Short mmCIF file of C-alpha atoms in Angstrom, two decimals:
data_model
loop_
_atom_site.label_atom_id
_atom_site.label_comp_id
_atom_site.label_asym_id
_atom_site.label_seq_id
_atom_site.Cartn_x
_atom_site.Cartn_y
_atom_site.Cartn_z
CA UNK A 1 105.80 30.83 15.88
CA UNK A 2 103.61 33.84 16.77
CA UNK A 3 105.87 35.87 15.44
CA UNK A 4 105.95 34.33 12.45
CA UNK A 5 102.10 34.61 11.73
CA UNK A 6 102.57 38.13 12.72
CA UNK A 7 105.08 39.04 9.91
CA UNK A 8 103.50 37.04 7.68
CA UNK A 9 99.63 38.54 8.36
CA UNK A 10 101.35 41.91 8.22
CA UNK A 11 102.91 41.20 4.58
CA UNK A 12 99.62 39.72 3.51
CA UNK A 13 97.57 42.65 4.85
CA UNK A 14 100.37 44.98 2.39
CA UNK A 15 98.89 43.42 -0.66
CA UNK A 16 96.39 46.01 -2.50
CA UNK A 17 94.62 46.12 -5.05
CA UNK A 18 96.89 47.82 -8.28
CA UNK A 19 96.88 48.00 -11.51
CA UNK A 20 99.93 46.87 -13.76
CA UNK A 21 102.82 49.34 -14.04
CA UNK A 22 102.57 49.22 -17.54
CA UNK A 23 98.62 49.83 -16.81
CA UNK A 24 99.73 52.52 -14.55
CA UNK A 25 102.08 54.80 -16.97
CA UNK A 26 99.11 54.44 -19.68
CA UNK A 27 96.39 55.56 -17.10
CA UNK A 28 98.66 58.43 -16.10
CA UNK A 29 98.50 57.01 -12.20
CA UNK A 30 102.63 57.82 -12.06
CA UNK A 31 103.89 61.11 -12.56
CA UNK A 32 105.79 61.90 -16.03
CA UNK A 33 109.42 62.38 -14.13
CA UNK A 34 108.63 59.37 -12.09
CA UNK A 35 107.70 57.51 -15.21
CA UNK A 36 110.77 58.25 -17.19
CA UNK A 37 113.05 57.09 -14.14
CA UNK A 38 111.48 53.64 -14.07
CA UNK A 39 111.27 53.43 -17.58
CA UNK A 40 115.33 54.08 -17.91
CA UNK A 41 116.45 50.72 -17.95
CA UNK A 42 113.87 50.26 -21.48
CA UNK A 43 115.53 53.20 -22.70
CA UNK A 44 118.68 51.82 -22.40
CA UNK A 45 118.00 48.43 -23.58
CA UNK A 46 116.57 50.45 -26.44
CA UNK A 47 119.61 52.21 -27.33
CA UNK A 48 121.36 49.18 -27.18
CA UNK A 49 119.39 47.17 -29.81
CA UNK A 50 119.84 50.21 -31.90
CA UNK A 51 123.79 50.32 -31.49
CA UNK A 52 123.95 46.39 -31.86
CA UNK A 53 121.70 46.36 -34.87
CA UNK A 54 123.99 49.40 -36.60
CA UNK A 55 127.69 47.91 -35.46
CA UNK A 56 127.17 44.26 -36.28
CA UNK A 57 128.64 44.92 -39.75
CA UNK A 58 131.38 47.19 -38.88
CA UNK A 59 132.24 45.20 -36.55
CA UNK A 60 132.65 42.25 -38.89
CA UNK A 61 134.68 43.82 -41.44
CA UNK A 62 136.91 44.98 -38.84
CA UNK A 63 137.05 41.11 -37.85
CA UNK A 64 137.99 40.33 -41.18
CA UNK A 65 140.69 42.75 -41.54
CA UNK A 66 138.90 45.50 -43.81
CA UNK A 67 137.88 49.55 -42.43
CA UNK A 68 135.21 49.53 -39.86
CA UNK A 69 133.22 51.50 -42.86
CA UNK A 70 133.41 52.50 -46.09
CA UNK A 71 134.99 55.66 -46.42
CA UNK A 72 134.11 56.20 -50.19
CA UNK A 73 130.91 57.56 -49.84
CA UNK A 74 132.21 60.25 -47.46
CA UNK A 75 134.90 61.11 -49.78
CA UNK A 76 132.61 61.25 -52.25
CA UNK A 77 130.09 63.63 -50.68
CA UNK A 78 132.65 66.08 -49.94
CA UNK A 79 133.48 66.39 -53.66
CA UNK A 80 133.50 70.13 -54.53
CA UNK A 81 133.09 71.48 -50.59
CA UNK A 82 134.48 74.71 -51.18
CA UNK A 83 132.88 75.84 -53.81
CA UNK A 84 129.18 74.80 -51.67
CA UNK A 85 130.68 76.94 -48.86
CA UNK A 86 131.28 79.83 -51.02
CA UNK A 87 127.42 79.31 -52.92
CA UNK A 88 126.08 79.14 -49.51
CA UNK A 89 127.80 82.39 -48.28
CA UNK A 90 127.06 83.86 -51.20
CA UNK A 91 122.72 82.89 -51.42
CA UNK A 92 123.20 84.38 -47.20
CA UNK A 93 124.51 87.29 -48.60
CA UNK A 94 122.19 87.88 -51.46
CA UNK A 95 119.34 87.82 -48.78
CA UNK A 96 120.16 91.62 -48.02
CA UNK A 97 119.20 92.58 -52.06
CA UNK A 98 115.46 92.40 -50.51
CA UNK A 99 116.38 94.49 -47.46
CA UNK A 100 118.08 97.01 -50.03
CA UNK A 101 114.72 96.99 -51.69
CA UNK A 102 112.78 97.77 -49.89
CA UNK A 103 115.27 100.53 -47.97
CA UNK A 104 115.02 102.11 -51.76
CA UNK A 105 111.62 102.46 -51.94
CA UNK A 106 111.65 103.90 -48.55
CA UNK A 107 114.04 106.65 -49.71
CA UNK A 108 111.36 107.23 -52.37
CA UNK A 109 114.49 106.04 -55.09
CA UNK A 110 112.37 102.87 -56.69
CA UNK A 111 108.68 102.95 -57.27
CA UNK A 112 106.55 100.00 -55.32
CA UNK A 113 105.54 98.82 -58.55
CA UNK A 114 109.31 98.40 -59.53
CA UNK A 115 110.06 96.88 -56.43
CA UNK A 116 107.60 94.11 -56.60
CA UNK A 117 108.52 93.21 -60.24
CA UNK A 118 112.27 93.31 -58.83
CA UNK A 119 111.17 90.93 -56.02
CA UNK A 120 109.80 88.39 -57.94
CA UNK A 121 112.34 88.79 -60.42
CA UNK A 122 115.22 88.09 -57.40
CA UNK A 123 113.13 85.34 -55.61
CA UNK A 124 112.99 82.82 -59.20
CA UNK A 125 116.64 83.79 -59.51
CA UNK A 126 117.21 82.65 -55.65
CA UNK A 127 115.87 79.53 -56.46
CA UNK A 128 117.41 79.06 -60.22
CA UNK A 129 121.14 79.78 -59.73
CA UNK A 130 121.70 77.47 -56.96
CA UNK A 131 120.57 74.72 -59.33
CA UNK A 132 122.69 75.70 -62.38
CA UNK A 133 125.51 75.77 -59.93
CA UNK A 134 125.09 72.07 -58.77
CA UNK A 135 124.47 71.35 -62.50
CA UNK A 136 127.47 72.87 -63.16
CA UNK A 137 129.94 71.26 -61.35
CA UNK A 138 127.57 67.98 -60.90
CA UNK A 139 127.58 67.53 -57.53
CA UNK A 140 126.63 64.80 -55.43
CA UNK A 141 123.46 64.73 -53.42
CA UNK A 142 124.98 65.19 -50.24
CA UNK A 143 125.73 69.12 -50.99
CA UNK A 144 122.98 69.33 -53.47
CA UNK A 145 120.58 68.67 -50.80
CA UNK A 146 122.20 70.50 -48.53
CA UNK A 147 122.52 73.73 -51.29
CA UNK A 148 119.24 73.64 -52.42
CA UNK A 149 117.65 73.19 -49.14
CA UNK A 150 119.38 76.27 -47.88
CA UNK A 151 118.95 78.48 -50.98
CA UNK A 152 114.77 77.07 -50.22
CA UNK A 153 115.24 78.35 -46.60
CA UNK A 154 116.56 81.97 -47.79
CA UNK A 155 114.24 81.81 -50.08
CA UNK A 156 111.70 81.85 -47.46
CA UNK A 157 113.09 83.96 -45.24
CA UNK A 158 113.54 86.75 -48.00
CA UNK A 159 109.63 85.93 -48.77
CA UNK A 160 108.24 86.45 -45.19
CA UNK A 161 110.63 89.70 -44.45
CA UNK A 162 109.77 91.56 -47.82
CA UNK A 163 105.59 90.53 -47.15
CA UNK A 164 105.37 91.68 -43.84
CA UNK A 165 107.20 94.58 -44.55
CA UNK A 166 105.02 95.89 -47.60
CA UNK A 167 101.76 94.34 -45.06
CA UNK A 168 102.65 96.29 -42.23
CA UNK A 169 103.38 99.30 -44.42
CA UNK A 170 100.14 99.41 -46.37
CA UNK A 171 98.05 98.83 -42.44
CA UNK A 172 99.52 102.51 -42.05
CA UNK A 173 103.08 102.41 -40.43
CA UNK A 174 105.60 104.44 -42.75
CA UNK A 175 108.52 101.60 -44.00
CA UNK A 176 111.74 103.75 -42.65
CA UNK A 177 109.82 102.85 -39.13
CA UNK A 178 109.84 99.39 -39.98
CA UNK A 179 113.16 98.66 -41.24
CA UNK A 180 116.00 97.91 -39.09
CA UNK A 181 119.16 96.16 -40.73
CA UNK A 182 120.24 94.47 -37.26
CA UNK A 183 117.33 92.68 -36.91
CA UNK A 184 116.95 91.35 -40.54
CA UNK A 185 120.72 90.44 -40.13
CA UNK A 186 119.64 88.39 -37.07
CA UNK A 187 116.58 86.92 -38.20
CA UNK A 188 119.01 85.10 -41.25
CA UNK A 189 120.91 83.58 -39.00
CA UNK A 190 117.83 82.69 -36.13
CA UNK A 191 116.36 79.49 -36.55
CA UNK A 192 112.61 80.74 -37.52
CA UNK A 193 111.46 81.59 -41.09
CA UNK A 194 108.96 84.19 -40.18
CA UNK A 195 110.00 87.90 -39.84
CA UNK A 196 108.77 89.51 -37.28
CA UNK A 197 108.73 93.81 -36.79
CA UNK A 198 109.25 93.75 -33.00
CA UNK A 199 111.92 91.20 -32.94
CA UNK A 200 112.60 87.70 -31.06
CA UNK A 201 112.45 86.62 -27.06
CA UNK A 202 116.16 86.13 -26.33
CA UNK A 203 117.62 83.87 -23.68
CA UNK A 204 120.41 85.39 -21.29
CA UNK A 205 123.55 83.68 -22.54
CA UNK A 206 124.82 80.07 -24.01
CA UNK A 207 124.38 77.33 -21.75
CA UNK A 208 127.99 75.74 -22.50
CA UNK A 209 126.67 71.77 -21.09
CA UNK A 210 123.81 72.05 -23.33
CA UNK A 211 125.38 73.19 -26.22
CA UNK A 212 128.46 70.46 -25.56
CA UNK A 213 125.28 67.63 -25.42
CA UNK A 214 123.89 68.79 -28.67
CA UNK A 215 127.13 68.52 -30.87
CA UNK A 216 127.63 65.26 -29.12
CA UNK A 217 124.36 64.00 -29.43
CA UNK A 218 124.71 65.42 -33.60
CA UNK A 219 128.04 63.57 -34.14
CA UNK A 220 126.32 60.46 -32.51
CA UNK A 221 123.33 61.09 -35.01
CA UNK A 222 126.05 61.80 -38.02
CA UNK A 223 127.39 58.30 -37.20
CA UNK A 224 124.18 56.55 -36.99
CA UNK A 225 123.21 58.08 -41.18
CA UNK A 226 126.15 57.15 -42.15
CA UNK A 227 125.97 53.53 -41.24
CA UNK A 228 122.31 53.57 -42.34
CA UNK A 229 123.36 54.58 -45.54
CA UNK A 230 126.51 52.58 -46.20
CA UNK A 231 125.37 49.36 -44.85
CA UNK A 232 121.85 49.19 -45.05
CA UNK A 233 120.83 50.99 -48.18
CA UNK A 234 124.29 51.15 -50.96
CA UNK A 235 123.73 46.96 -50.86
CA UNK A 236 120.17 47.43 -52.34
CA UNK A 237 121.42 49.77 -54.68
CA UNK A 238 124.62 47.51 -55.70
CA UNK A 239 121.83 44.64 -56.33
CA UNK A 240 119.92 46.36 -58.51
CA UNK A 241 119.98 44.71 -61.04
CA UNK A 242 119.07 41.60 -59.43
CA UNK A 243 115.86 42.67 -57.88
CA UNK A 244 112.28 44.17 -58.67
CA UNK A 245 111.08 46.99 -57.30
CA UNK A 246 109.08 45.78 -54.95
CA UNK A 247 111.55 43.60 -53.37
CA UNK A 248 113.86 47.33 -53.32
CA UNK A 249 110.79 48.44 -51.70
CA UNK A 250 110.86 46.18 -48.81
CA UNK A 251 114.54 45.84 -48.30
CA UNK A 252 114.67 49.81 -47.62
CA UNK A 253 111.38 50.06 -45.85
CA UNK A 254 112.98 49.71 -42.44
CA UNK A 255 116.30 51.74 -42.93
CA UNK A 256 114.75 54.54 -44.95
CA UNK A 257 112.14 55.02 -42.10
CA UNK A 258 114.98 54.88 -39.66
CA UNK A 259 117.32 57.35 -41.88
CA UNK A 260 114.03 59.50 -41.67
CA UNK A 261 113.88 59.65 -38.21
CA UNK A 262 117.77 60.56 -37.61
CA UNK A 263 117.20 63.17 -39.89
CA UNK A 264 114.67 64.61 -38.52
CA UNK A 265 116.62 64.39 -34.54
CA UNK A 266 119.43 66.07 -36.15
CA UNK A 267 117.58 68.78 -37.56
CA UNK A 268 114.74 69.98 -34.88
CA UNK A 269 116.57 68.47 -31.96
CA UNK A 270 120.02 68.84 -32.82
CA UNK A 271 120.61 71.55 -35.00
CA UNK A 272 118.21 73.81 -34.76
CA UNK A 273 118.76 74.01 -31.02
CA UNK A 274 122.39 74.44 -31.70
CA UNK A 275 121.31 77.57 -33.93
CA UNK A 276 119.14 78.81 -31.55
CA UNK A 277 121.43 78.63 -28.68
CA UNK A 278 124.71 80.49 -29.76
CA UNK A 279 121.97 83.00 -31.64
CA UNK A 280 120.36 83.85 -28.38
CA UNK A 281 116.91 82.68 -29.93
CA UNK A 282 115.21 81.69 -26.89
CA UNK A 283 112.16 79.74 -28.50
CA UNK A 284 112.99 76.22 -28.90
CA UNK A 285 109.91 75.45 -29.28
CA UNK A 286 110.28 73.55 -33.10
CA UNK A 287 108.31 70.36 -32.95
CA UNK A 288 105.26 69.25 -31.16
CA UNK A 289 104.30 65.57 -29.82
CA UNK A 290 103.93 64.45 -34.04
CA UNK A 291 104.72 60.84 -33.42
CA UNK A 292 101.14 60.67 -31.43
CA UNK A 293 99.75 61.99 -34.65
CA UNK A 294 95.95 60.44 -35.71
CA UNK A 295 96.25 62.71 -39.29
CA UNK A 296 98.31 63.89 -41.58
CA UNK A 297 97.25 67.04 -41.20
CA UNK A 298 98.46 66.87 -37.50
CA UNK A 299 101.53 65.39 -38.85
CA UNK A 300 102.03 68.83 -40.61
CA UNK A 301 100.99 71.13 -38.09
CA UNK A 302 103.37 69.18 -35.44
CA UNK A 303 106.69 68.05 -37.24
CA UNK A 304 108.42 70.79 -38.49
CA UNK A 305 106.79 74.04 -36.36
CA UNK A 306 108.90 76.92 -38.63
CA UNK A 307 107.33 75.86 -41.80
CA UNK A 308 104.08 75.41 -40.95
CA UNK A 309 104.13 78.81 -39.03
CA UNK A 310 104.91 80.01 -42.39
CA UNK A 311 102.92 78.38 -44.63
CA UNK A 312 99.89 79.45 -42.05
CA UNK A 313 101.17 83.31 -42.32
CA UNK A 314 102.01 83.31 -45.89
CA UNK A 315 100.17 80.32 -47.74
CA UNK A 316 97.10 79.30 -46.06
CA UNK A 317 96.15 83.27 -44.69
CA UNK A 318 96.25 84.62 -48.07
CA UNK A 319 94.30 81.65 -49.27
CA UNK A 320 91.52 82.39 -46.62
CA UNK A 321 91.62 86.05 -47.56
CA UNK A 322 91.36 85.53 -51.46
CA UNK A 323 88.26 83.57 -50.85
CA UNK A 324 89.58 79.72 -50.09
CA UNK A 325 87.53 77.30 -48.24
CA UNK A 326 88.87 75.77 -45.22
CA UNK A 327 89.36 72.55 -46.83
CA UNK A 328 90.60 74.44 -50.32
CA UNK A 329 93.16 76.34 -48.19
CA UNK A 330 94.46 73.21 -46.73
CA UNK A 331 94.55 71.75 -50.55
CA UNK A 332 95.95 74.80 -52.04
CA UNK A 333 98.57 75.00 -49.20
CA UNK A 334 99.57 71.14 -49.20
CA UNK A 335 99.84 71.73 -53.03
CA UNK A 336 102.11 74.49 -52.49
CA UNK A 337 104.35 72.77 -50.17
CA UNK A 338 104.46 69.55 -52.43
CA UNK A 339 105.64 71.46 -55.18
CA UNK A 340 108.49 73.22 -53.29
CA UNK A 341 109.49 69.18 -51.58
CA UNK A 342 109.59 68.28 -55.40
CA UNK A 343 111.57 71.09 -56.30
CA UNK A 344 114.25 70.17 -53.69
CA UNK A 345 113.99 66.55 -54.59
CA UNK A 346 114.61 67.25 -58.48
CA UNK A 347 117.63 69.61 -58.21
CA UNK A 348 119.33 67.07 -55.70
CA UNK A 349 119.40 64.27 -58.14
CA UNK A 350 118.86 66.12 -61.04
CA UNK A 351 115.61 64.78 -62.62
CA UNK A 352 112.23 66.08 -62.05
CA UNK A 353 108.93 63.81 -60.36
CA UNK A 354 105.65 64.12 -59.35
CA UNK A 355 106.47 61.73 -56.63
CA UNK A 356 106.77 63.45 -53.83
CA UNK A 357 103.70 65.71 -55.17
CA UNK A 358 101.57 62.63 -55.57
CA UNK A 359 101.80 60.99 -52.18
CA UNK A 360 101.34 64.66 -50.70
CA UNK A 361 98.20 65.22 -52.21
CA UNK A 362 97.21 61.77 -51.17
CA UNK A 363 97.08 62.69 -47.45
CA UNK A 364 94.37 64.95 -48.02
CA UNK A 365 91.40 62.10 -48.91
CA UNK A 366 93.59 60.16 -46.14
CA UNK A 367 93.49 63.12 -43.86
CA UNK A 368 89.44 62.61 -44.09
CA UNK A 369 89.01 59.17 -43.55
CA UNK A 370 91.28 58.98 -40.51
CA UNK A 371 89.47 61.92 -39.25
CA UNK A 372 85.95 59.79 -39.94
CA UNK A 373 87.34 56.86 -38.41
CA UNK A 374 88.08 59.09 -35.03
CA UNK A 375 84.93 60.66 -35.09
CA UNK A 376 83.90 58.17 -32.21
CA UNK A 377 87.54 58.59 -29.98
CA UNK A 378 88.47 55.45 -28.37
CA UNK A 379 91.69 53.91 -27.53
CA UNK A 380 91.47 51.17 -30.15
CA UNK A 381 90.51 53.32 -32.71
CA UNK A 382 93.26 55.92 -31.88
CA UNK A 383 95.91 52.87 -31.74
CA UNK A 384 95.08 51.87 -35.21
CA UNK A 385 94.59 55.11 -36.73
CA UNK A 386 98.03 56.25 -35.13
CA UNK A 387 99.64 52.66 -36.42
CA UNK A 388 98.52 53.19 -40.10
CA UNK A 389 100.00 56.55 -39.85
CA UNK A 390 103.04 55.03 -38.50
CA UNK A 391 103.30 52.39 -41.27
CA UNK A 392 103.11 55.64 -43.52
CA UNK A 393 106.01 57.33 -42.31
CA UNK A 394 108.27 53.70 -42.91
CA UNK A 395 106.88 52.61 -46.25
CA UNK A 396 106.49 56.70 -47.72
CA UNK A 397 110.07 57.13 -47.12
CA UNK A 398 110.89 53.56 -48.96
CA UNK A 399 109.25 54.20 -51.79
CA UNK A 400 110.35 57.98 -52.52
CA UNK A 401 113.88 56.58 -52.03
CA UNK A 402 113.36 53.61 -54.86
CA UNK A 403 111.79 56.07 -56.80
CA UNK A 404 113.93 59.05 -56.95
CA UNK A 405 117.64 57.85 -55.75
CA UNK A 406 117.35 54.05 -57.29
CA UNK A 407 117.70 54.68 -61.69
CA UNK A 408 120.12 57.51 -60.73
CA UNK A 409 122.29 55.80 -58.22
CA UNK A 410 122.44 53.00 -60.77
CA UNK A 411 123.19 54.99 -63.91
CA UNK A 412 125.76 57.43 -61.97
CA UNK A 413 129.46 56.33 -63.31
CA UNK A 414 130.97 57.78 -59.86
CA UNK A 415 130.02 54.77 -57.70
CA UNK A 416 129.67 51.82 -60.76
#
């Protein structure tokens, strides 16, 4: 018996006093590794939902004697393949046209002048006869996206190597200095759009596990657009005709956010880190905590790390310098970015918006009032500020997608 009050004093005298865990992990009273490890079992439950949510219907056609999915779509998509390969080699290539410029004028062949109006001259072209090509042969949006966002990263590659050539050159360093073909070849292939004289931190060789984990975890992400597409977003489009736009709206505001997402995984954490690995590039450094975002303008800054490092060297800087405010250099460069998003939206389905253009320039009065609303930081106010943004990225995505896929999905005789 007096051992029994013993043991049971000595559990009562174990009690303390402690917060939640959930309390805990917000405070930051557990360590980030530790939190992770007893947080794995909500990751996995997590992936789980996901998997269950995207296999229900494959798993009931297969139940019902039909293909797990629809293999039309892919077929379709791959319509004209080689000839995208060979446009894609081909816009690569063409990138060393504004090395060769610039290595004329250094051999005193071309005037500057000349090789300006040249430059401009190649860069509209650059972005022109990738879209008469997938007018041409009327591709589908799968490699028109994928053309014209390539011949848009070229594009911007070429832009930032022939700038900070001619910058560097006029601060006083002669050009045959500052050319070197092996680095321009390598900074075509690295994953970073800004050039840069003195070349790129390099890692000592390919990690082989990591770069095994990143195709797996891209053919995982491959998998999960392709069921987002094919069974949550062709069935809105095949009802078309039976539904108002706003009810399209709602349908796809959950899958298009979701397809938005995978994209973006595939891209900065996926691809991009494939790139950089078996180039050597050792800064993977391409996106930034954005999903904790309390403005659109630290949406921007955090999402996509190459472009805005270019838009800041070559968009916003020259902005600044010509005489911009801070707040007209952030207009003027969200303008300028707009305009390019529209650009790629209109050649992939072949009709040109303001759409995209529109809702950009709306997160600048947006970017203002969430800022206004933080100006007294508190938890709530960061929770709902960080929530609207969040409803943002779900219901943005839905309505570009009604807007610019819906009339030419439904008019396009390759799918009726």
């Amino acid at each position: 018996m007096l051992e029994e009050n013993k043991s049971t004093h000595k559990r009562a005298a174990s009690y303390i006093a402690r917060d939640t865990l959930l309390d805990q992990l917000r405070n930051q009273q557990i360590p980030c590794q530790e939190a992770f490890d007893t947080l794995f079992g909500i990751q996995n439950l997590l992936w789980l939902v996901v998997a269950l949510a995207l296999l229900r219907i494959p798993v009931l056609r297969v139940l019902r004697g039909q293909s797990p999915v629809d293999l039309g779509f892919l077929e379709w998509s791959f319509e004209g393949y080689r000839g995208t390969m060979i446009m894609f080699v081909l816009m690569m290539l063409s990138c060393y046209l504004f090395y060769l410029l610039h290595w004329l004028s250094a051999k005193a062949i071309l005037h500057v002048r000349l090789c300006d109006v040249l430059f401009r001259l190649m860069s509209l072209l650059m972005l022109i006869l990738p879209f008469k090509w997938i007018s041409f042969r009327q591709l589908s949006p799968v490699p028109s996206f994928f053309l014209v966002l390539q011949a848009h990263s070229f594009f911007l590659k070429s832009f930032s190597f022939y700038s900070v050539i001619a910058s560097a050159e006029e601060d006083g360093t002669a050009k045959k200095d500052l050319l070197n073909l092996r680095n321009f070849s390598y900074f075509i292939v690295a994953p970073t759009l800004v050039y840069r004289t003195k070349g790129y931190p390099k890692s000592d060789g390919i990690r082989i596990g990591f770069l095994l984990m990143q195709i797996l975890r891209g053919l995982g992400l491959l998998a999960v657009i392709y069921l987002l597409i094919t069974e949550q977003m062709l069935p809105v489009f095949y009802r078309a005709g039976n539904l108002s736009l706003l009810e399209s709206i709602v349908l796809l505001t959950l899958p298009s956010g979701s397809l938005y997402l995978a994209l973006f995984f595939i891209t900065f954490e996926v691809a991009l880190n494939i790139f950089a690995e078996v180039t050597f590039f050792a800064d993977h450094y391409f996106y930034e905590d954005w999903w904790n975002s309390l403005s659109y303008d630290e949406f921007s800054r955090k999402w996509n790390r190459p472009v805005h490092e270019w838009l800041a060297q070559h968009v916003y800087k020259r902005a600044r310098i010509r005489g911009f405010s801070r707040v007209g250099g952030i207009a003027y460069t969200t303008l300028f970015s707009a305009i390019f998003h529209e650009i790629i939206l209109a050649i992939t389905f072949g009709k040109f918006r303001l759409y995209m253009t529109m809702m950009m320039m709306l997160q600048i009065p947006l970017m203002f009032g969430m800022k206004l609303i933080m100006r007294k930081d508190t938890l709530v106010r960061k929770r709902i500020v960080n929530t609207f943004f969040w409803f943002g990225m779900f219901i943005g995505p839905a309505i570009l997608i009604t807007f610019n896929v819906y009339d030419w999905y439904i008019q396009s005789s390759g799918l009726n």
